[in-house]
PDB file of C-alpha atoms in Angstrom:
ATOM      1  CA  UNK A  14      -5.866  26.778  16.299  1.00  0.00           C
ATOM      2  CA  UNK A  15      -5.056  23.470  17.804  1.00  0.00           C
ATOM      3  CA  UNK A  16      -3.988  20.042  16.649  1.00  0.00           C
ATOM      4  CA  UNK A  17      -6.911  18.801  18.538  1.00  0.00           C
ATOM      5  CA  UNK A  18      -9.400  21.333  16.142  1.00  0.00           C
ATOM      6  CA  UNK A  19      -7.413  19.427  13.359  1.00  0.00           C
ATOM      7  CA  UNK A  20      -7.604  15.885  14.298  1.00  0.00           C
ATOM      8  CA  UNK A  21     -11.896  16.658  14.865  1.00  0.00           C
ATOM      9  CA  UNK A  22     -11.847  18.164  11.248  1.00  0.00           C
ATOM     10  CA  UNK A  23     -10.169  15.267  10.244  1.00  0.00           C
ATOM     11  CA  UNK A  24     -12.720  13.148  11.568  1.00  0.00           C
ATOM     12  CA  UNK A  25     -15.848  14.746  10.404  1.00  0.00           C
ATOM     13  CA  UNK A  26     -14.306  14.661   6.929  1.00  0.00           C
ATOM     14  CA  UNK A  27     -13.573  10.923   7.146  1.00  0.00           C
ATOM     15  CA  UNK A  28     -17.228   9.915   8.883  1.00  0.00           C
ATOM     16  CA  UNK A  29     -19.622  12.707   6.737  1.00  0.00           C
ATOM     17  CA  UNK A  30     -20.742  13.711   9.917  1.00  0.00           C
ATOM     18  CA  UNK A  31     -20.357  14.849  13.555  1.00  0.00           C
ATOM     19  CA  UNK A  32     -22.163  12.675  15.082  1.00  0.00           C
ATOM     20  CA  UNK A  33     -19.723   9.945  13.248  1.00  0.00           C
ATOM     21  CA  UNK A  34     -17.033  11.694  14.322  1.00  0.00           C
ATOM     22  CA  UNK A  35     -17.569  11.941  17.869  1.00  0.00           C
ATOM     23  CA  UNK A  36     -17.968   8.742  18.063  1.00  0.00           C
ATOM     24  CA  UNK A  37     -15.011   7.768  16.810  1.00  0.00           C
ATOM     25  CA  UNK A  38     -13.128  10.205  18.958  1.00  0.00           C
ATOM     26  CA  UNK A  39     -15.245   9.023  21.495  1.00  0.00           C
ATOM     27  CA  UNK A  40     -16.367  12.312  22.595  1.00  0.00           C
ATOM     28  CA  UNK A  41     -19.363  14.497  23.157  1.00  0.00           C
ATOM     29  CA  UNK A  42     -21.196  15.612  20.071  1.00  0.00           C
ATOM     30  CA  UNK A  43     -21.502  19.312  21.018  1.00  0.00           C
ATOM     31  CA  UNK A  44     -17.388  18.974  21.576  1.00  0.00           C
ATOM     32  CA  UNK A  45     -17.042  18.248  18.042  1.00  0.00           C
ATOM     33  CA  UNK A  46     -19.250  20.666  16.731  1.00  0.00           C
ATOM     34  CA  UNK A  47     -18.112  23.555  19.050  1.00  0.00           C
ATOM     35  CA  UNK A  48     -14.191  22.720  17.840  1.00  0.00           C
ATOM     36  CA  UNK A  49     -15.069  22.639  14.394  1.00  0.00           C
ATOM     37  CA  UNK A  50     -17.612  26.187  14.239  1.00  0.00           C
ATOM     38  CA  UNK A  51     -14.543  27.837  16.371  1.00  0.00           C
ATOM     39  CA  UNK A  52     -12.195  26.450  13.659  1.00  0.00           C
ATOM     40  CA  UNK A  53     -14.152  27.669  11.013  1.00  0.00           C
ATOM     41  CA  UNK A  54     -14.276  31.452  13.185  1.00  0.00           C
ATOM     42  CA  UNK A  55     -11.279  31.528  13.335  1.00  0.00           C
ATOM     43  CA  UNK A  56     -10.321  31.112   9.857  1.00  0.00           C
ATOM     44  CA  UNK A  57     -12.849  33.045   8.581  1.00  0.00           C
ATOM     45  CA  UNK A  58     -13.665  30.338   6.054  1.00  0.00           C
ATOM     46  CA  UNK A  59     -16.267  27.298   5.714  1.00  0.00           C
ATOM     47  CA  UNK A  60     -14.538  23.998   5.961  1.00  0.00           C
ATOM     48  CA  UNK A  61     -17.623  21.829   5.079  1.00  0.00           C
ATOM     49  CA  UNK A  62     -20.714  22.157   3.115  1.00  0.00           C
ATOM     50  CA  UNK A  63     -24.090  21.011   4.961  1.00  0.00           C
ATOM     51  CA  UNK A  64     -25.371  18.410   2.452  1.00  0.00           C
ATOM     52  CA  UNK A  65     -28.869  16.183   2.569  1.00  0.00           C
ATOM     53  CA  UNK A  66     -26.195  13.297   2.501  1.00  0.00           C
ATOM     54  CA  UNK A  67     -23.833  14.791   5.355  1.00  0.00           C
ATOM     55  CA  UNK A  68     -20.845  17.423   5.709  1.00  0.00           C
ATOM     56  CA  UNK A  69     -18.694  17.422   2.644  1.00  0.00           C
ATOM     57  CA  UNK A  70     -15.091  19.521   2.597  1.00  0.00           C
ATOM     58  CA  UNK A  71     -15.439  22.708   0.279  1.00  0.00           C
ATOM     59  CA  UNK A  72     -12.636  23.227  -1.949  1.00  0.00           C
ATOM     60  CA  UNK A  73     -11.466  25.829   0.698  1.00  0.00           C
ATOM     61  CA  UNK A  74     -12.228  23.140   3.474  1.00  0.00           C
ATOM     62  CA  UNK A  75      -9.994  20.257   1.026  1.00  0.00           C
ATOM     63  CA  UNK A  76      -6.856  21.990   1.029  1.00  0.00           C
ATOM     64  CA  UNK A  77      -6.951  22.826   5.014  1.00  0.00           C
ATOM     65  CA  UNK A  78      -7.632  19.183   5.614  1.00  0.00           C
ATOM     66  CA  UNK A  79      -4.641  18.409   3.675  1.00  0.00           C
ATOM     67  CA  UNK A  80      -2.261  20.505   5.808  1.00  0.00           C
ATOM     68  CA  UNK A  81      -3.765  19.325   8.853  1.00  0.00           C
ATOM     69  CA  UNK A  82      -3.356  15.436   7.811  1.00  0.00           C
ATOM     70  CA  UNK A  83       0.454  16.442   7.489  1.00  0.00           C
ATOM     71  CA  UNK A  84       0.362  18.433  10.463  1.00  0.00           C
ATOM     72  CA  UNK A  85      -1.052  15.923  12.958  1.00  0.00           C
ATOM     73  CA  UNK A  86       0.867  13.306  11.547  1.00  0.00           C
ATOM     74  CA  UNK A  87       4.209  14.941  12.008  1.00  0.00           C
ATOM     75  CA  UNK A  88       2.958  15.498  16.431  1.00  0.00           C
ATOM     76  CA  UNK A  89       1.903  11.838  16.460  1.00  0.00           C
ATOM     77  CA  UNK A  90       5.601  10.956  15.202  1.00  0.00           C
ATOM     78  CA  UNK A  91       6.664  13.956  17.625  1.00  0.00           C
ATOM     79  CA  UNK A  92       5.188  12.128  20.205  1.00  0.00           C
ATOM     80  CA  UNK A  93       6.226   8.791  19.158  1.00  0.00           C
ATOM     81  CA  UNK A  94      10.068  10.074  19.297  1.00  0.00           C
ATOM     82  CA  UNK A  95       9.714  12.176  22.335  1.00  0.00           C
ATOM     83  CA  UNK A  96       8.479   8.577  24.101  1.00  0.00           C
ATOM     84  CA  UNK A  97      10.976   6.206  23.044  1.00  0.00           C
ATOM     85  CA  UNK A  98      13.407   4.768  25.359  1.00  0.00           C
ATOM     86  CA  UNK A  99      16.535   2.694  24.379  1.00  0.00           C
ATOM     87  CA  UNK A 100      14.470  -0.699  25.356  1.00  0.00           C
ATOM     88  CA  UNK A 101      10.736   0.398  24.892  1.00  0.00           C
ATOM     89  CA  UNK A 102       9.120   2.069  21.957  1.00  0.00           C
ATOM     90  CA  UNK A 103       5.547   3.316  21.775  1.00  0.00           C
ATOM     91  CA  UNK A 104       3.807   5.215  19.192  1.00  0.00           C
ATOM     92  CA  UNK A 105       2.333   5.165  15.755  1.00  0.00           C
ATOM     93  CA  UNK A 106       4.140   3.342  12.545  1.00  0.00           C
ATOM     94  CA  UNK A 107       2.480   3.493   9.218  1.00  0.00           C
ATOM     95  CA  UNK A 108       3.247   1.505   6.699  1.00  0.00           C
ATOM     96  CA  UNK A 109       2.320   0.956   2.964  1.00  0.00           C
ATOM     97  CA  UNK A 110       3.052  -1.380   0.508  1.00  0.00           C
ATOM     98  CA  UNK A 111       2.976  -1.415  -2.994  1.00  0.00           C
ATOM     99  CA  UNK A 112      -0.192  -4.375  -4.171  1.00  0.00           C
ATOM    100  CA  UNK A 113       1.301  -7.539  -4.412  1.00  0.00           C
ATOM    101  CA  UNK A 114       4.789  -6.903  -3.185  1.00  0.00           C
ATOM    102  CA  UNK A 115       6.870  -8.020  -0.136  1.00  0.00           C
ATOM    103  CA  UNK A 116       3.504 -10.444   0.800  1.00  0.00           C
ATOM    104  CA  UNK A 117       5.852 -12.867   2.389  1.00  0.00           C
ATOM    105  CA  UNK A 118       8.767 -10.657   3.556  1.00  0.00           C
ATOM    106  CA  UNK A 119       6.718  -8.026   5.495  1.00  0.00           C
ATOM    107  CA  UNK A 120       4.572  -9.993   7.630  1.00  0.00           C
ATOM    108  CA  UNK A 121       7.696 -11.599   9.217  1.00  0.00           C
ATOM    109  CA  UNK A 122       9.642  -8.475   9.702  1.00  0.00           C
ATOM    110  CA  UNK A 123       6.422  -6.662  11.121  1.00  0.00           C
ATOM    111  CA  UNK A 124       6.061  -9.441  13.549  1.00  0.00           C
ATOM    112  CA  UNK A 125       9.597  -9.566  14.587  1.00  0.00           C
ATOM    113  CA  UNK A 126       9.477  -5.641  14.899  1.00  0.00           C
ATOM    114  CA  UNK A 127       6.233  -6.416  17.113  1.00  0.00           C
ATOM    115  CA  UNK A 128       7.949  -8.871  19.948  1.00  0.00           C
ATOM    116  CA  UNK A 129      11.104  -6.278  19.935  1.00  0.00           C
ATOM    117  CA  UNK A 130       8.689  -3.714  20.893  1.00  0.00           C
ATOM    118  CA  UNK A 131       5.383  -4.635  21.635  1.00  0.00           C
ATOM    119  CA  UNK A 132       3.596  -1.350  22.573  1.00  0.00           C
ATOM    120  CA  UNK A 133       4.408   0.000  18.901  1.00  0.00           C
ATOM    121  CA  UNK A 134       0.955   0.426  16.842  1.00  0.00           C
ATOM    122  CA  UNK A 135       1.631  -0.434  13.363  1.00  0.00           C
ATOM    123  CA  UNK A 136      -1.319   0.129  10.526  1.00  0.00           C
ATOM    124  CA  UNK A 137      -0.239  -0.948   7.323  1.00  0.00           C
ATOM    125  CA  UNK A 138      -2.124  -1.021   4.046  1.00  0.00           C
ATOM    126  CA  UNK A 139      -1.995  -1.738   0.515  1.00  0.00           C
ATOM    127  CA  UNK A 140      -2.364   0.770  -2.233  1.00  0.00           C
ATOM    128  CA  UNK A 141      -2.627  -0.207  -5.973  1.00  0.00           C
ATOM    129  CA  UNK A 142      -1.218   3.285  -7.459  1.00  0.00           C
ATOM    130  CA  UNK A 143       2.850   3.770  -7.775  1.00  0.00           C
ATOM    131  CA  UNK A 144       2.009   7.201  -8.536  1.00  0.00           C
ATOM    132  CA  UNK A 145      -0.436   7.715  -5.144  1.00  0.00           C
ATOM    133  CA  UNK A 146       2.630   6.072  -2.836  1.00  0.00           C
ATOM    134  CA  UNK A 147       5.001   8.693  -4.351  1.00  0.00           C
ATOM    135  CA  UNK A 148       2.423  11.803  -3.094  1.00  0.00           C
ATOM    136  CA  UNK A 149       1.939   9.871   0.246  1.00  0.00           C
ATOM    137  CA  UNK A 150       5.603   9.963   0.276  1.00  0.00           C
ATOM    138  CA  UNK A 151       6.394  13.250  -0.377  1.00  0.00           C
ATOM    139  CA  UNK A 152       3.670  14.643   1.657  1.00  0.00           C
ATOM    140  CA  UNK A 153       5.176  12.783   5.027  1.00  0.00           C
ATOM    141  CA  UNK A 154       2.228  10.568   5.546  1.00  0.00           C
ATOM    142  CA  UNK A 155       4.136   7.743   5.510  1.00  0.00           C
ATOM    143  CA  UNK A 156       6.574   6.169   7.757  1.00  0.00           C
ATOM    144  CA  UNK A 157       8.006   3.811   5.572  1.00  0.00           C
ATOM    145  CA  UNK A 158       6.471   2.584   2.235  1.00  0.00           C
ATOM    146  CA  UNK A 159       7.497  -0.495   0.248  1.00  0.00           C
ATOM    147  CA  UNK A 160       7.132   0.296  -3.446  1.00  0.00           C
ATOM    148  CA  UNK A 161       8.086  -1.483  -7.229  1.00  0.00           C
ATOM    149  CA  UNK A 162      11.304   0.773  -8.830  1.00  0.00           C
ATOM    150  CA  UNK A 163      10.291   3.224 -12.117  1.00  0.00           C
ATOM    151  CA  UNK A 164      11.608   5.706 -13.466  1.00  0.00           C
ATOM    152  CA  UNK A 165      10.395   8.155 -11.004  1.00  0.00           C
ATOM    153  CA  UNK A 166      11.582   5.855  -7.901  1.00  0.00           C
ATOM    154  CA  UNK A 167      12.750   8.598  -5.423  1.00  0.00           C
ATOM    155  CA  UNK A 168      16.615   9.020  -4.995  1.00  0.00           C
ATOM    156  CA  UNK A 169      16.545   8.216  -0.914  1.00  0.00           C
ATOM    157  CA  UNK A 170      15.244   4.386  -1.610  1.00  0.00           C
ATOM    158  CA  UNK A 171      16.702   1.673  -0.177  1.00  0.00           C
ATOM    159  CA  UNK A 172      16.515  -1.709  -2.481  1.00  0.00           C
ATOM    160  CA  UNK A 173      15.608  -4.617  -0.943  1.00  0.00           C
ATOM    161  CA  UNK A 174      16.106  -7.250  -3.354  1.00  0.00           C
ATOM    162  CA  UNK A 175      13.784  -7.787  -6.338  1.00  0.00           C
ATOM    163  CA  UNK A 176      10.437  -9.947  -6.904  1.00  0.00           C
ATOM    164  CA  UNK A 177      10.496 -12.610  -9.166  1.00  0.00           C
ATOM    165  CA  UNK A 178       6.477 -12.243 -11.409  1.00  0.00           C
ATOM    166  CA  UNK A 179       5.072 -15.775 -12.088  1.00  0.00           C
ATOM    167  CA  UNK A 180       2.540 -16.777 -14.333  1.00  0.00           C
ATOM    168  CA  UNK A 181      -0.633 -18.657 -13.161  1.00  0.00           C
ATOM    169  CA  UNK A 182      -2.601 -20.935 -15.170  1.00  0.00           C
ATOM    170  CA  UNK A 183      -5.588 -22.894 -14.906  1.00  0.00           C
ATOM    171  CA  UNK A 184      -5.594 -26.664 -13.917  1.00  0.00           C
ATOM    172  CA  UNK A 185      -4.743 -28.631 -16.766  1.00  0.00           C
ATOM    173  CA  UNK A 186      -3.518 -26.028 -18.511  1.00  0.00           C
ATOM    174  CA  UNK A 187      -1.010 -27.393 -21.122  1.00  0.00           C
ATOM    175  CA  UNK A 188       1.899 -25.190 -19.863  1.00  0.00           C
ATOM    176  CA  UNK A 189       2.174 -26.765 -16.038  1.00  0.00           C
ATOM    177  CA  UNK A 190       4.598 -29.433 -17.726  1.00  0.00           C
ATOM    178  CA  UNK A 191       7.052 -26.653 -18.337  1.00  0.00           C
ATOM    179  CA  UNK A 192       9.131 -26.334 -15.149  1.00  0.00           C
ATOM    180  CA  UNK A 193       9.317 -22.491 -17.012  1.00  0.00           C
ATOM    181  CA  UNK A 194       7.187 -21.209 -19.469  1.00  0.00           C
ATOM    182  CA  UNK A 195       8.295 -19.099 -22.267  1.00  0.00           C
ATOM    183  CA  UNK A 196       6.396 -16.038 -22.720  1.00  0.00           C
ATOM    184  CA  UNK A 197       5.999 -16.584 -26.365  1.00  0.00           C
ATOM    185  CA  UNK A 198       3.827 -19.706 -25.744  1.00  0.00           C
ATOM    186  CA  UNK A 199       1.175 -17.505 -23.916  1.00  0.00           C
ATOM    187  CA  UNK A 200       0.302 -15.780 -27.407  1.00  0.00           C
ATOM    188  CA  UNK A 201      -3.272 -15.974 -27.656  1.00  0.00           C
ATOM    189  CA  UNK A 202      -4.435 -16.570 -23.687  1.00  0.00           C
ATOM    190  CA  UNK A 203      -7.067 -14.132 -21.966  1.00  0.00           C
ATOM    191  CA  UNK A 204      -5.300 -12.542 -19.025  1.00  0.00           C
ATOM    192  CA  UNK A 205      -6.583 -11.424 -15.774  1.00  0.00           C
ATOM    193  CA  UNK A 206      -5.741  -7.862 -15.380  1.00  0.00           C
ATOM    194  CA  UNK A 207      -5.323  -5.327 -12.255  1.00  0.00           C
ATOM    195  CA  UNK A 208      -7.163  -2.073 -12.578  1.00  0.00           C
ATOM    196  CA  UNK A 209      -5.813   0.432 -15.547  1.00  0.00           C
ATOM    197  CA  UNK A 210      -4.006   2.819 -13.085  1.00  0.00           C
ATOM    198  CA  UNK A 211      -2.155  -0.090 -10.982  1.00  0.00           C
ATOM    199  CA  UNK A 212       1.542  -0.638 -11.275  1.00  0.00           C
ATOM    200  CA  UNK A 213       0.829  -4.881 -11.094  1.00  0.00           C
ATOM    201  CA  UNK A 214      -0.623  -3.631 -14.713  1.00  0.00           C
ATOM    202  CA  UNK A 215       1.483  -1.987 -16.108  1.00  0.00           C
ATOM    203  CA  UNK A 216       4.273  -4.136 -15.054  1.00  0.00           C
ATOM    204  CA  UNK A 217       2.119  -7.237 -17.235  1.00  0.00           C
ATOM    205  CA  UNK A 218       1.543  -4.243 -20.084  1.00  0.00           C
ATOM    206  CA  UNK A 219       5.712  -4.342 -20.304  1.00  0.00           C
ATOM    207  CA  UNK A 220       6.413  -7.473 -20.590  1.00  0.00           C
ATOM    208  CA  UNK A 221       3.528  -8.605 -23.173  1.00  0.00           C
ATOM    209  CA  UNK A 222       4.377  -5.318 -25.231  1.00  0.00           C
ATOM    210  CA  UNK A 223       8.253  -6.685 -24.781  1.00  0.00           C
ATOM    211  CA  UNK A 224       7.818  -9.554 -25.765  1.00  0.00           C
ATOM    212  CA  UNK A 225       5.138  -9.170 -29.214  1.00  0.00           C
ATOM    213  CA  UNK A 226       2.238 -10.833 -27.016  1.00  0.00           C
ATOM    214  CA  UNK A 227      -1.630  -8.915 -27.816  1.00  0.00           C
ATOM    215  CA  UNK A 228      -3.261  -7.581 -24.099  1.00  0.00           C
ATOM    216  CA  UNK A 229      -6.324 -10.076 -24.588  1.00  0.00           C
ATOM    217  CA  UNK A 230      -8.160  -8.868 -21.702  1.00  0.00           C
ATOM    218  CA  UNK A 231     -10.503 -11.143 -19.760  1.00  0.00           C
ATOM    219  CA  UNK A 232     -11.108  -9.539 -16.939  1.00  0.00           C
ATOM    220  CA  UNK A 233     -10.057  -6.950 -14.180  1.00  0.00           C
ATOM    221  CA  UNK A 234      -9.465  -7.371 -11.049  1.00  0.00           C
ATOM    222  CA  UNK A 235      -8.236  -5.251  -7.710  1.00  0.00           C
ATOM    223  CA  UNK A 236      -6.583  -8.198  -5.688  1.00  0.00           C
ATOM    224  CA  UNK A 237      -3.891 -10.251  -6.270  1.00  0.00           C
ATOM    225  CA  UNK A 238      -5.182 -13.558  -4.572  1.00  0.00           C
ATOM    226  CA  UNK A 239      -8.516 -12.717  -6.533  1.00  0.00           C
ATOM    227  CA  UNK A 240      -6.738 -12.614  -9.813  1.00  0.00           C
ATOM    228  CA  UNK A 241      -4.972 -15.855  -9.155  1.00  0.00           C
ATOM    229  CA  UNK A 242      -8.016 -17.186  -8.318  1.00  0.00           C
ATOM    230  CA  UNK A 243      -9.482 -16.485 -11.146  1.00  0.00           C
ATOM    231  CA  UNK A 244      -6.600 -17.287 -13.448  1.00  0.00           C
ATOM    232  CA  UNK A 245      -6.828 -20.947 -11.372  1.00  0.00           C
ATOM    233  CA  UNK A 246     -10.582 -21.653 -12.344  1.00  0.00           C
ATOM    234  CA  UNK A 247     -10.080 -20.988 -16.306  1.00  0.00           C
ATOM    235  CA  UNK A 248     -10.865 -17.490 -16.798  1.00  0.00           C
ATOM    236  CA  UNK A 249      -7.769 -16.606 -18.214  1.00  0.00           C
ATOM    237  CA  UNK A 250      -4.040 -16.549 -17.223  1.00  0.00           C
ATOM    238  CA  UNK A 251      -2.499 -14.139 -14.538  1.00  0.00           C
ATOM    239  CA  UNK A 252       1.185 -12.386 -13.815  1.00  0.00           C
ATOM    240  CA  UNK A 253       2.026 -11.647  -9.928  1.00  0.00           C
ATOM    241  CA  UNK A 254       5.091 -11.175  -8.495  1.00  0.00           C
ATOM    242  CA  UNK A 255       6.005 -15.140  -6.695  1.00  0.00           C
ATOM    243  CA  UNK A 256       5.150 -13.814  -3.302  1.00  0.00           C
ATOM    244  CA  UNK A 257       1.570 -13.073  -3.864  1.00  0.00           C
ATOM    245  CA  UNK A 258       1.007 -16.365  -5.012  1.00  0.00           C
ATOM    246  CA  UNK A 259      -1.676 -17.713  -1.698  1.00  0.00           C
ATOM    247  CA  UNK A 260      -1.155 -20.673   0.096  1.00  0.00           C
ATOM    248  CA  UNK A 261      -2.703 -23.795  -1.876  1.00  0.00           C
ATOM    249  CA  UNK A 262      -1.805 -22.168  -5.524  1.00  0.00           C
ATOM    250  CA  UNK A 263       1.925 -22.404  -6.028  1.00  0.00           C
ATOM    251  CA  UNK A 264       1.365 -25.720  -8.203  1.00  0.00           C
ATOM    252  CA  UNK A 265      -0.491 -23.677 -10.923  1.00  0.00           C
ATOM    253  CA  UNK A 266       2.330 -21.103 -10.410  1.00  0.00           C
ATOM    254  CA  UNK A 267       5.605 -21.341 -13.235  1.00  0.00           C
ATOM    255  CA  UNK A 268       8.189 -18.872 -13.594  1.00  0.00           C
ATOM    256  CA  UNK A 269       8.232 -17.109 -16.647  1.00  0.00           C
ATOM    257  CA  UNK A 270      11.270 -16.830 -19.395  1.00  0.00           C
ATOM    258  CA  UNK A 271      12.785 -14.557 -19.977  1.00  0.00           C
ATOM    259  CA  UNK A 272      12.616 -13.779 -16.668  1.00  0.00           C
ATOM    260  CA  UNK A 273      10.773 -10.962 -14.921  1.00  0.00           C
ATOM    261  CA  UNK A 274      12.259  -9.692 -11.822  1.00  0.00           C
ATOM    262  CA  UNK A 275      11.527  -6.461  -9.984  1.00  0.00           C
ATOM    263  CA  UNK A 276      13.207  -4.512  -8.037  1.00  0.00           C
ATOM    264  CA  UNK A 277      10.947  -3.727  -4.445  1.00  0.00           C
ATOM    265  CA  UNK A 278      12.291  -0.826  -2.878  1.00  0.00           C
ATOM    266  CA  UNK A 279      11.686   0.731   0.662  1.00  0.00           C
ATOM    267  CA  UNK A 280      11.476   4.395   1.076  1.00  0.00           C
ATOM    268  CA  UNK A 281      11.907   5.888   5.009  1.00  0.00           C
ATOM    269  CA  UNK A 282      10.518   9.045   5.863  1.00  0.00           C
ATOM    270  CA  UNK A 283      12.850  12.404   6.111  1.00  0.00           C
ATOM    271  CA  UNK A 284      14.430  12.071   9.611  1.00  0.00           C
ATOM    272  CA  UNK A 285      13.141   8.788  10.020  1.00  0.00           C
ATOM    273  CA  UNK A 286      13.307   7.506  13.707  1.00  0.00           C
ATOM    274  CA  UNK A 287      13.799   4.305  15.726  1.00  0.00           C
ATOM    275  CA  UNK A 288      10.862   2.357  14.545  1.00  0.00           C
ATOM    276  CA  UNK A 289      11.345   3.114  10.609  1.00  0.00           C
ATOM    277  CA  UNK A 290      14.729   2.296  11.249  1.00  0.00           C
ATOM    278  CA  UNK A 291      14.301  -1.138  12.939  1.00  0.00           C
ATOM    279  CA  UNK A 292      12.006  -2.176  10.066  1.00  0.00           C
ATOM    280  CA  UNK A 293      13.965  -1.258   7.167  1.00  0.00           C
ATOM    281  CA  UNK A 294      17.259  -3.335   8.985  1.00  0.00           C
ATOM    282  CA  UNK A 295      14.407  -6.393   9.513  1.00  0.00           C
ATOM    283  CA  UNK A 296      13.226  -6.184   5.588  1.00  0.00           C
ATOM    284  CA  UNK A 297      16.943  -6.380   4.627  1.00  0.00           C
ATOM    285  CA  UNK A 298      17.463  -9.792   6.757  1.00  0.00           C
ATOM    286  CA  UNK A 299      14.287 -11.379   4.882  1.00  0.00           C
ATOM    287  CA  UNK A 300      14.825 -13.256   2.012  1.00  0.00           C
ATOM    288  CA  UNK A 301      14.364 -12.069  -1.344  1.00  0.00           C
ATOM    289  CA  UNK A 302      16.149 -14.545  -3.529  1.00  0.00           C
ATOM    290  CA  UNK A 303      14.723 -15.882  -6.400  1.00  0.00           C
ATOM    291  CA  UNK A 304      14.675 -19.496  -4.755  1.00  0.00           C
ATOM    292  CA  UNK A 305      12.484 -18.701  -2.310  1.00  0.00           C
ATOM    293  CA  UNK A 306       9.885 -17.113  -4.748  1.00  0.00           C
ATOM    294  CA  UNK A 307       7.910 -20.264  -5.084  1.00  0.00           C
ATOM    295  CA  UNK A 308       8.006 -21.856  -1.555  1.00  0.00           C
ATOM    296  CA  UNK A 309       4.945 -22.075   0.079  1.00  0.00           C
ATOM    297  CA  UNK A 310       3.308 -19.689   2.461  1.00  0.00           C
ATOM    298  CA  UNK A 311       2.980 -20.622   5.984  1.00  0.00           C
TER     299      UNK A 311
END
């Protein structure tokens, strides 16, 4: 078996098909399917299952693919380490982040992290779930992922500094005269929720359970800037953390009493190299004060 046998395998299960595949790989059709029946040969198993709709993994074919993600990350970070000089870095960095978190903190480290070494591919994305960051995380997928604290936070995180949730309301609403609004006076609002398994939701489950208030739900959403959005046209009220807040909306935007910080951590990859390295000491020089929570987005 080669990595290259897992990277097409990899590909066919992302696309649904080979001739997907090979064009993403950007190779010859037959290449793909040759790699893949010799694969399967070899094994002695069947990875996918010839549907009317395309090639889906069979249960045998979803637990190779999950070995294989780990194993072809682990030779593009070989590669990565193998390549890097003291003044040039090349490679592959992924990068997650928690929804909502570090929206004004990471951009500006990333880009800094970009001049100092420009060849560096960084893919970064957001992911909703605490619970799917921790398996990303634990299965070394991840180079460095940015993530709320629990009670399940993993022992090796670094904290950052914490984010400061806001509360946005609708224009006019009769709390924007408050320079803070007490929770209590939200007691009877519609909020904008995140989707049931997000941690932006059950962070706004805490506090209204905390604090006697009655989930009135008026709809769910799966973005941050939607749900502000939203929460600025009427539909109901919204809590984000101050940094996820877009550019335009930070007058409909109050800080919320008590308050409701939380703590962003960053979590580096088991024998993390340069590149991990250079962003975590970048996210610690950003600012994460609560002062700068409501300042507006350049």
């Amino acid at each position: 078996m080669s990595l290259r046998q897992y990277e097409y395998a990899l590909a066919v299960a992302e696309e649904g098909s080979v001739t997907a595949a090979a064009e993403l790989l950007r190779v010859a059709q037959p290449s793909v399917s040759q790699q893949i029946r010799g694969l399967e040969r070899e094994l002695g198993v069947q990875l996918f299952d010839r549907t009317p709709t395309g090639l889906v993994p069979t249960v045998v074919g979803r637990a190779f693919l999950r070995e294989a993600e780990i194993a072809v990350s682990a030779a593009r970070r070989a590669r990565a380490t193998a390549r890097a000089g003291a003044d040039e870095l090349v490679g592959e960095l992924v990068v997650a982040v928690q929804m909502g978190f570090a929206a004004r903190q990471l951009p500006g480290a990333l880009s800094a992290l970009r001049r100092r070494f420009p060849r560096l591919e960084v893919t970064v994305f957001e992911e909703p779930s605490h619970a799917e960051l921790e398996r990303l995380c634990r299965r070394g997928l991840l180079n460095l992922a940015l993530m709320a604290a629990c009670e399940r936070s993993p022992a090796e995180a670094h904290h950052l500094g914490d984010e400061e949730f806001v509360v946005v309301l609708g224009a006019g609403h009769r709390l924007l005269a408050a320079d803070r609004v007490d929770l209590r006076d939200l007691a009877g609002e519609s909020w904008v929720r995140f989707d049931r398994d997000s941690a932006l939701d059950a962070v706004l489950l805490n506090v209204l359970r905390e604090n006697d208030l009655t989930p009135k739900t008026a709809a769910r959403v799966s973005q941050t800037a939607t749900a502000v959005r939203w929460a600025t046209h009427g539909l109901g009220v919204t809590l984000v953390p101050a940094s996820a807040v877009p550019h335009g909306h930070e007058h409909l935007a109050r800080p919320v009493s008590p308050a409701v910080p939380q703590p962003v951590l960053a979590v580096v990859r088991h024998g993390a190299g340069p590149a991990e390295t250079a962003l975590l000491e970048l996210l610690r020089k950003e600012t994460w004060s609560e002062s700068a929570s409501l300042s507006p987005i350049s």
